[in-house]
Amino acid sequence: MAQDSFDYIIVGAGSAGCVLANRLSADKKCSVLLIEAGGADSHPLVKLPIGWTQISYHDNYDWGYRIAPSEMTAQRAMVWPRAKMMGGCSSTNGMIYIRGQSLDYDHWAQLGNNGWGWEQVLPYFKRSEDYSGTAEQADVYHGVGGALHVSTVKPTAICDMYLKACADQGIATVDDLNRGNQKGAAYFDITVKKGRRHNTVSAFLKPIRSRKNLTIMKHSLVNRVLFEGKAAVGVELVCKDKVSNILARCEVIVSAGTINSPQLLQLSGIGNKTLLDLHGINTVVDLPGVGENLQDHIGAVVANHIRAPLGLNAELKPHRLAYNLYLYLTKGEGILNFPAAEVGGFFCSDPSLDRPDLQMHFTRVSGDRDIDNKSTLDDLPGVTSIAYLTRPESRGSVKITSSDSTKPPLIEANYLSTENDRMTLIAGFRRLRDIFTGKSLADVLGQELRPGVAVESDEDILAYIQQHGTTAFHPVGTCKMGDDEQAVVDDRLRVHGVSNLRVVDASIMPTLISGNTNAATIMIAEKGADLILGAK
């Protein structure tokens, strides 16, 4: 590396970090260092849409985190994939582009976070976006010409039938799930461009990598943020077994994600003093909210046998993959060009509610993944739908277990810790069953594969969810934005109690948004860049 100081140091080249590197280095007067603990996003499975099913769990590209066992997960140490590579989870996610409800962001503003209401964040969503929808949608709700390509899943016969079955159950088909009012079902928008995943590396970083004021370091683990008094002045990192100190003339920006950002703050002396003392870390500022407020979407799975040749299980068999590779390379079609789900939507657990509290995904494949992360396809062709709590009340935490930055933290998800969370998810599970057993799917669906008709009472359903409930891979909230006693950053994303240090990633969300979190994380980085540059 040619220099040991920069204006801005960004820790983490993930969904947020790549956006920040692009926007901050656009000012030629600023020098920017982007640091990533993992390597490049060059593995073929990153680019291949269906590759997420394998790369997400690959030892070389994942941090290997598991949550602490608990009663509500039947003592399972559930795997929580978190990407360890350029692009972060935008390189391994299911590529579904969901912004959340307008009321999600209005609630952030009501909590005292000025400038974070729906009307204020919508321009940042649009600025990032290169939308392939209609011109009318692009003018009002979507952007054209931005860095991130957003397309819509192509219709299929079984997905059309599923949407009809949803409508039969009062979940109307809508044109777009990204206009702020999510109620209804539709084909998903996805971050796929010309049959290839469009992650934040492809969208934001590769086009500007030649900028002379941008330096990128891969395979570099930041041990801690360096301070002079209460001012952040740089970072200590390890690269190729060599420890180096690199200084920041303006700011250090932590964009390491919902697990690693609070871990880094705690290792740097920012967090609950009792925890820091336990591990022999000098306290820079006693900030008890660091690592608290952890939230995630937990899901309940229903799978059915599909009698008609509309499912895709058979297409994943070895003898069919060659043909699907041909389809993909020649037409951009087939199972290889497949996101995590093609259709889905949002609905209310109770008709009296004014906004949806459940999200559903539907996919033309059925199978299972065991505690050791081995996946199996069902022998019978099947389809799967999953109901997720959109705004869980339950809160967990992330806490360091050592002063050693290579040791994983303790992650307590604390799923389903409230009665309302439990009853809402049970209601969502029952609604999925109603959709599958309705008249619109009667001619093509057979027996219930998962969990099976023997699971009927609320007690049985809850036990099934405890044993087989799944993460949606959407953890947020551990460096909460706000001004209360649990807040970690203010509404300009500055860490409370210190200077020259910000957190810019999904960890700053005070409450979990209603839906997949990647689009919102990119928005946070877009707005965060403006806040940083505006402070110059």
XYZ file of C-alpha atoms in Angstrom:
536
model
C 0.000 0.000 0.000
C 1.439 3.356 -1.071
C 0.150 5.375 1.874
C -0.771 4.923 5.507
C -3.424 7.641 5.843
C -6.627 8.493 4.007
C -9.417 10.993 4.374
C -12.010 8.217 4.812
C -11.594 4.612 5.883
C -14.558 2.328 5.172
C -14.538 -0.955 7.106
C -16.460 -3.542 5.093
C -16.944 -3.757 1.314
C -20.453 -5.167 1.520
C -23.869 -3.940 0.446
C -23.267 -0.551 2.078
C -19.491 -0.252 1.807
C -19.354 -0.488 -1.980
C -21.961 2.257 -2.299
C -20.046 4.490 0.106
C -16.778 3.911 -1.752
C -18.441 4.991 -4.988
C -20.087 8.124 -3.622
C -17.237 9.352 -1.416
C -14.524 8.826 -4.038
C -16.595 10.797 -6.560
C -15.058 13.821 -4.830
C -11.570 13.824 -6.319
C -10.294 15.813 -3.344
C -11.077 12.893 -1.003
C -8.896 9.830 -0.604
C -10.838 6.691 0.321
C -9.697 3.318 1.651
C -12.146 0.408 1.410
C -11.220 -2.590 3.585
C -12.708 -6.067 3.187
C -12.010 -9.085 5.399
C -12.914 -11.514 2.603
C -11.785 -11.863 -0.970
C -13.138 -11.080 -4.414
C -16.650 -11.886 -5.603
C -15.230 -13.801 -8.557
C -16.569 -17.293 -7.849
C -18.908 -18.370 -10.700
C -21.665 -19.189 -8.190
C -21.804 -15.518 -7.211
C -22.824 -14.474 -10.718
C -25.156 -17.407 -11.346
C -28.570 -16.500 -9.875
C -29.272 -19.959 -8.413
C -25.727 -20.031 -7.028
C -26.939 -18.364 -3.834
C -28.149 -21.775 -2.607
C -24.516 -22.934 -2.407
C -22.307 -19.858 -2.088
C -24.261 -18.563 0.923
C -23.027 -21.525 2.958
C -19.555 -21.938 1.427
C -16.826 -22.001 4.096
C -14.564 -19.728 2.043
C -17.204 -17.022 1.588
C -19.174 -17.088 4.827
C -18.340 -16.107 8.402
C -19.814 -19.392 9.664
C -22.005 -17.868 12.348
C -24.562 -19.819 14.357
C -27.047 -18.473 16.857
C -27.159 -19.641 20.448
C -29.622 -22.522 20.979
C -32.882 -21.585 22.673
C -36.248 -23.059 23.579
C -37.976 -21.303 20.687
C -35.601 -22.912 18.185
C -35.855 -26.357 19.822
C -32.256 -25.892 21.003
C -31.021 -25.688 17.417
C -27.822 -23.734 16.828
C -29.251 -22.323 13.600
C -26.826 -21.289 10.882
C -26.859 -17.555 10.140
C -25.013 -17.038 6.839
C -23.185 -13.695 6.602
C -21.095 -13.141 3.500
C -17.333 -12.752 3.791
C -16.416 -11.342 0.377
C -16.619 -8.223 -1.741
C -20.240 -7.164 -2.054
C -21.182 -8.731 1.260
C -24.640 -10.224 1.354
C -25.511 -8.605 -1.990
C -23.199 -11.320 -3.363
C -25.020 -14.196 -1.653
C -28.618 -13.117 -1.074
C -31.733 -14.297 -2.930
C -31.710 -11.114 -5.083
C -35.231 -10.027 -4.072
C -35.589 -6.239 -4.156
C -38.045 -5.030 -1.500
C -38.040 -1.566 0.039
C -40.509 -2.040 2.884
C -43.593 -0.076 3.815
C -43.705 3.706 3.866
C -44.860 3.480 7.489
C -41.663 1.636 8.416
C -39.632 4.739 7.638
C -42.212 7.173 8.966
C -41.907 5.258 12.246
C -38.143 5.793 12.217
C -38.797 9.520 11.899
C -41.392 9.410 14.685
C -38.727 7.911 16.931
C -36.787 11.151 16.517
C -34.659 10.324 13.480
C -35.062 13.458 11.409
C -34.807 12.986 7.650
C -35.588 9.267 7.664
C -39.307 9.346 6.802
C -40.606 7.753 3.594
C -40.692 10.977 1.620
C -37.085 11.684 2.606
C -35.672 8.219 1.819
C -37.592 7.538 -1.423
C -35.240 9.758 -3.497
C -32.299 7.656 -2.301
C -33.995 4.438 -3.360
C -34.618 5.993 -6.769
C -31.090 7.376 -7.105
C -29.574 3.897 -6.875
C -31.961 2.261 -9.260
C -31.986 1.383 -12.930
C -35.510 0.006 -13.158
C -36.797 -2.122 -16.014
C -40.503 -1.501 -15.325
C -42.874 0.918 -17.000
C -42.033 4.564 -17.615
C -44.879 5.651 -15.334
C -43.515 3.583 -12.450
C -40.026 4.877 -13.087
C -41.203 8.487 -12.932
C -43.095 8.164 -9.647
C -41.631 5.338 -7.598
C -38.589 4.009 -9.424
C -35.386 5.397 -10.826
C -33.873 4.906 -14.270
C -30.180 5.243 -15.014
C -28.944 4.459 -11.511
C -26.187 1.994 -10.725
C -28.296 -0.958 -9.541
C -30.305 -2.854 -12.136
C -33.741 -3.946 -10.919
C -35.867 -6.228 -13.093
C -39.085 -8.163 -12.559
C -39.423 -11.950 -12.520
C -40.901 -13.400 -15.709
C -44.399 -14.924 -15.263
C -44.899 -18.685 -15.173
C -48.038 -20.825 -15.155
C -47.763 -22.101 -11.583
C -46.877 -18.654 -10.204
C -49.925 -17.187 -11.954
C -52.012 -19.928 -10.348
C -50.508 -19.148 -6.946
C -51.377 -15.463 -7.324
C -54.945 -16.471 -8.202
C -55.064 -18.684 -5.117
C -53.869 -15.731 -3.011
C -56.617 -13.541 -4.486
C -59.178 -16.223 -3.565
C -57.995 -15.783 0.043
C -58.337 -11.998 -0.046
C -54.721 -11.192 -0.939
C -55.189 -9.211 -4.135
C -52.704 -9.205 -6.998
C -50.958 -5.834 -7.292
C -48.636 -4.307 -9.883
C -45.731 -3.394 -7.623
C -44.672 -4.206 -4.055
C -42.280 -1.233 -3.876
C -44.624 1.748 -3.807
C -44.771 2.057 -0.036
C -48.111 0.297 0.479
C -47.267 -3.382 0.256
C -50.620 -5.054 0.845
C -51.135 -7.714 -1.828
C -49.178 -10.234 -3.892
C -47.090 -9.893 -7.049
C -44.064 -11.049 -8.974
C -40.945 -9.871 -7.187
C -38.494 -7.271 -8.401
C -34.976 -8.728 -8.388
C -31.394 -7.491 -8.722
C -30.543 -9.542 -11.804
C -29.119 -8.063 -15.013
C -28.936 -10.070 -18.231
C -29.177 -13.317 -16.305
C -26.431 -12.425 -13.811
C -26.600 -11.317 -10.195
C -26.157 -7.559 -9.968
C -24.498 -7.063 -6.614
C -23.061 -3.845 -5.223
C -19.619 -4.709 -6.602
C -20.946 -4.926 -10.158
C -23.243 -1.944 -9.721
C -21.200 0.512 -7.675
C -17.563 -0.570 -7.451
C -16.373 -2.062 -10.745
C -17.322 0.999 -12.825
C -15.149 3.289 -10.665
C -12.290 1.025 -9.566
C -9.796 2.994 -11.648
C -10.252 6.157 -9.572
C -6.838 7.145 -8.290
C -8.261 8.356 -4.984
C -9.787 4.926 -4.145
C -7.741 2.114 -2.591
C -9.198 -1.343 -1.946
C -7.701 -3.847 0.492
C -9.024 -7.418 0.502
C -8.283 -10.231 2.985
C -7.730 -7.570 5.645
C -9.354 -7.954 9.069
C -9.774 -4.816 11.163
C -8.974 -5.583 14.801
C -10.144 -2.285 16.230
C -10.760 1.383 15.623
C -7.959 3.601 16.941
C -8.721 6.592 19.166
C -6.982 9.656 20.478
C -9.126 10.507 23.450
C -12.642 10.184 22.091
C -11.766 10.940 18.479
C -11.444 8.080 15.985
C -8.154 8.469 14.140
C -7.747 5.218 12.209
C -7.834 1.435 12.363
C -5.583 -1.444 13.282
C -5.780 -4.276 10.771
C -4.167 -7.577 9.912
C -3.268 -8.374 6.292
C -1.082 -11.365 5.375
C -0.235 -11.834 9.074
C 1.101 -8.291 9.283
C -0.465 -5.839 11.740
C -0.701 -2.241 10.481
C -2.149 1.023 11.712
C -3.792 3.178 9.054
C -4.945 6.682 9.880
C -8.096 8.552 8.855
C -7.829 12.302 8.451
C -11.603 12.815 8.425
C -13.645 9.779 9.483
C -13.725 6.045 10.052
C -16.940 4.520 8.698
C -17.954 1.094 9.973
C -19.984 -0.845 7.388
C -19.249 -4.369 8.542
C -22.854 -5.505 8.941
C -25.290 -6.328 11.711
C -23.003 -8.892 13.367
C -19.532 -7.520 12.695
C -20.216 -3.805 13.211
C -21.217 -4.103 16.895
C -18.440 -6.646 17.379
C -15.870 -4.154 16.044
C -17.231 -1.333 18.200
C -17.026 -3.521 21.297
C -13.475 -4.608 20.442
C -12.625 -0.913 20.064
C -13.904 0.043 23.519
C -17.400 1.211 22.598
C -20.170 -0.734 24.283
C -21.474 -1.945 27.608
C -18.680 -1.321 30.106
C -19.459 -4.491 32.033
C -18.962 -6.594 28.904
C -15.799 -4.726 27.933
C -14.327 -5.112 31.424
C -15.039 -8.847 31.283
C -12.748 -9.123 28.272
C -10.091 -6.665 29.443
C -10.971 -3.936 26.937
C -10.509 -0.311 27.965
C -13.764 1.602 27.662
C -13.706 4.601 25.347
C -17.417 5.260 25.864
C -19.938 3.257 27.866
C -22.660 2.678 25.269
C -24.905 -0.161 26.484
C -26.970 -0.355 23.280
C -24.094 -1.668 21.163
C -25.054 -5.181 20.103
C -28.569 -4.961 21.513
C -31.847 -4.577 19.557
C -31.079 -7.500 17.212
C -34.070 -8.359 15.000
C -34.651 -10.848 12.193
C -37.520 -12.242 10.156
C -38.314 -15.830 11.146
C -40.346 -17.985 8.784
C -42.712 -20.953 8.829
C -42.566 -23.326 5.845
C -45.406 -25.116 4.063
C -44.595 -27.428 1.122
C -46.931 -29.412 -1.125
C -46.522 -32.104 -3.739
C -47.344 -30.778 -7.202
C -48.871 -33.327 -9.552
C -48.605 -31.385 -12.792
C -45.150 -30.911 -14.396
C -44.866 -27.391 -13.033
C -42.321 -27.815 -10.243
C -38.568 -27.644 -10.654
C -37.199 -30.373 -8.368
C -36.441 -32.612 -11.344
C -34.543 -29.794 -13.077
C -31.979 -29.861 -10.272
C -31.132 -33.497 -10.856
C -27.673 -34.064 -12.387
C -29.009 -35.372 -15.700
C -31.049 -32.185 -16.215
C -28.436 -29.642 -15.173
C -26.587 -29.912 -18.483
C -29.752 -29.014 -20.376
C -30.439 -26.153 -17.981
C -26.914 -24.880 -18.488
C -27.647 -24.831 -22.216
C -30.894 -22.924 -21.616
C -29.111 -20.435 -19.392
C -26.201 -19.786 -21.755
C -28.339 -19.513 -24.897
C -31.573 -17.918 -23.664
C -30.950 -16.799 -20.091
C -33.708 -19.171 -18.984
C -34.150 -22.296 -16.897
C -33.481 -23.239 -13.300
C -30.038 -21.601 -13.198
C -31.606 -18.163 -13.651
C -33.602 -18.532 -10.474
C -33.918 -16.143 -7.500
C -34.861 -17.203 -3.976
C -38.549 -16.737 -4.783
C -40.493 -15.604 -7.827
C -43.720 -14.350 -6.315
C -44.791 -13.284 -2.882
C -46.594 -10.609 -0.994
C -47.776 -9.122 2.237
C -50.921 -9.757 4.250
C -52.476 -9.170 7.664
C -52.764 -11.797 10.363
C -56.006 -10.133 11.467
C -58.496 -8.257 9.232
C -58.652 -5.418 11.743
C -55.028 -4.450 11.089
C -54.331 -1.449 8.869
C -50.981 -2.706 7.523
C -49.569 -6.154 6.741
C -47.612 -7.908 9.472
C -46.677 -10.994 7.423
C -44.668 -11.566 4.253
C -44.831 -14.672 2.073
C -42.457 -16.169 -0.495
C -43.400 -18.820 -3.051
C -41.013 -21.009 -5.004
C -41.355 -23.933 -7.413
C -38.968 -26.175 -5.470
C -39.326 -28.164 -2.238
C -36.704 -29.648 0.014
C -35.013 -29.255 3.367
C -31.734 -28.172 4.952
C -30.591 -29.897 8.133
C -28.787 -28.552 11.174
C -25.423 -29.306 9.552
C -26.456 -27.310 6.503
C -26.870 -30.247 4.138
C -29.668 -29.638 1.649
C -31.915 -32.300 0.175
C -34.614 -32.140 -2.475
C -37.913 -33.899 -1.881
C -38.326 -37.079 -3.914
C -41.735 -35.872 -5.054
C -41.890 -32.640 -7.072
C -43.107 -29.856 -4.834
C -43.696 -26.185 -4.244
C -42.920 -24.207 -1.107
C -44.320 -21.135 0.556
C -42.890 -19.423 3.625
C -44.591 -16.919 5.940
C -42.365 -14.444 7.780
C -43.107 -12.014 10.582
C -42.486 -8.588 9.066
C -42.075 -6.599 12.291
C -41.218 -8.966 15.150
C -41.387 -7.702 18.711
C -38.636 -10.083 19.845
C -35.161 -8.676 20.367
C -31.806 -10.413 20.588
C -28.169 -9.370 20.937
C -24.588 -9.693 19.650
C -21.789 -9.772 22.225
C -18.067 -10.373 21.913
C -16.738 -13.536 23.552
C -13.099 -12.472 23.525
C -10.813 -9.514 22.890
C -9.556 -11.495 19.882
C -11.177 -10.195 16.666
C -11.015 -13.652 15.061
C -13.310 -15.202 17.681
C -17.021 -15.220 16.736
C -19.415 -13.281 18.945
C -22.322 -14.745 20.883
C -25.475 -14.252 18.800
C -28.771 -14.612 20.641
C -31.643 -14.267 18.181
C -34.311 -14.634 20.873
C -36.908 -15.581 18.255
C -40.606 -15.755 19.169
C -40.059 -14.483 22.694
C -43.428 -12.690 22.758
C -46.916 -14.181 22.581
C -47.864 -11.820 19.773
C -44.942 -13.006 17.614
C -45.928 -16.621 18.174
C -49.614 -16.153 17.420
C -48.939 -13.962 14.374
C -46.652 -16.544 12.788
C -49.133 -19.337 13.509
C -51.786 -17.236 11.741
C -49.435 -16.788 8.792
C -48.813 -20.519 8.608
C -52.554 -21.217 8.532
C -53.042 -18.656 5.765
C -50.450 -20.419 3.594
C -52.323 -23.679 4.084
C -55.558 -21.985 3.036
C -53.876 -20.747 -0.137
C -52.530 -24.192 -0.999
C -55.832 -25.961 -0.338
C -57.997 -23.457 -2.249
C -59.799 -24.181 -5.488
C -57.304 -22.420 -7.757
C -54.590 -24.981 -6.975
C -56.825 -28.004 -6.421
C -56.121 -29.534 -9.819
C -52.337 -29.457 -9.528
C -51.446 -29.863 -5.843
C -51.341 -33.159 -4.003
C -50.480 -34.039 -0.422
C -48.816 -31.679 2.009
C -45.158 -32.611 2.197
C -44.172 -30.316 5.049
C -45.184 -30.426 7.852
C -48.008 -32.856 7.017
C -51.682 -32.922 7.922
C -51.036 -34.324 11.405
C -49.804 -30.870 12.449
C -53.062 -29.047 13.093
C -53.438 -27.443 16.541
C -51.755 -24.174 17.488
C -49.530 -26.138 19.852
C -48.493 -28.534 17.073
C -47.834 -25.680 14.649
C -45.702 -23.806 17.183
C -43.717 -26.963 17.930
C -43.153 -27.435 14.195
C -41.959 -23.829 13.815
C -39.600 -24.279 16.763
C -38.113 -27.367 15.151
C -38.067 -26.182 11.529
C -38.519 -22.391 11.511
C -36.031 -20.639 9.264
C -34.236 -17.319 9.175
C -34.957 -14.971 6.287
C -31.299 -13.829 6.499
C -32.374 -10.306 7.506
C -30.679 -9.421 10.830
C -30.637 -5.700 11.639
C -30.624 -3.208 14.480
C -27.513 -3.830 16.596
C -26.179 -0.266 16.248
C -29.559 1.385 16.591
C -30.148 4.889 15.258
C -31.819 7.261 17.720
C -31.359 9.335 20.855
C -32.661 6.985 23.573
C -30.545 5.029 26.058
C -30.205 2.062 23.681
C -29.191 4.161 20.663
C -25.706 3.797 19.206
C -25.744 6.375 16.396
C -27.634 9.621 15.886
C -29.738 10.434 12.833
C -26.587 11.489 10.988
C -25.165 8.024 11.740
C -22.465 9.397 14.078
C -21.588 7.140 17.006
C -22.727 8.717 20.274
C -20.012 9.919 22.621
C -17.137 9.981 20.120
C -16.173 11.968 17.047
C -15.093 11.061 13.511
C -16.817 7.663 13.654
C -20.016 6.534 11.924
C -21.842 3.288 11.324
C -23.493 2.956 7.916
C -25.205 -0.381 7.283
C -28.290 -2.429 8.270
C -27.258 -2.422 11.914
C -28.468 1.177 12.300
C -32.124 0.304 11.613
C -34.054 1.096 14.814
C -36.774 -1.324 13.738
C -36.792 -4.047 11.120
C -38.428 -3.049 7.862
C -41.296 -5.035 6.357
C -39.446 -7.159 3.843
C -36.051 -8.121 2.467
C -33.386 -5.755 3.723
C -30.803 -5.348 0.942
C -32.528 -2.479 -0.879
C -32.903 -0.571 2.389
C -29.240 -1.144 3.243
C -28.205 0.357 -0.088
C -30.521 3.306 0.577
C -28.900 3.823 3.993
C -25.485 3.981 2.319
C -26.730 6.452 -0.312
C -28.096 8.751 2.368
C -25.108 8.136 4.625
C -22.741 9.289 1.883
C -24.635 12.558 1.573
C -24.509 13.036 5.354
C -20.750 12.431 5.366
C -19.989 14.704 2.421
C -22.308 17.366 3.807
C -20.257 17.439 7.000
C -17.036 18.396 5.205
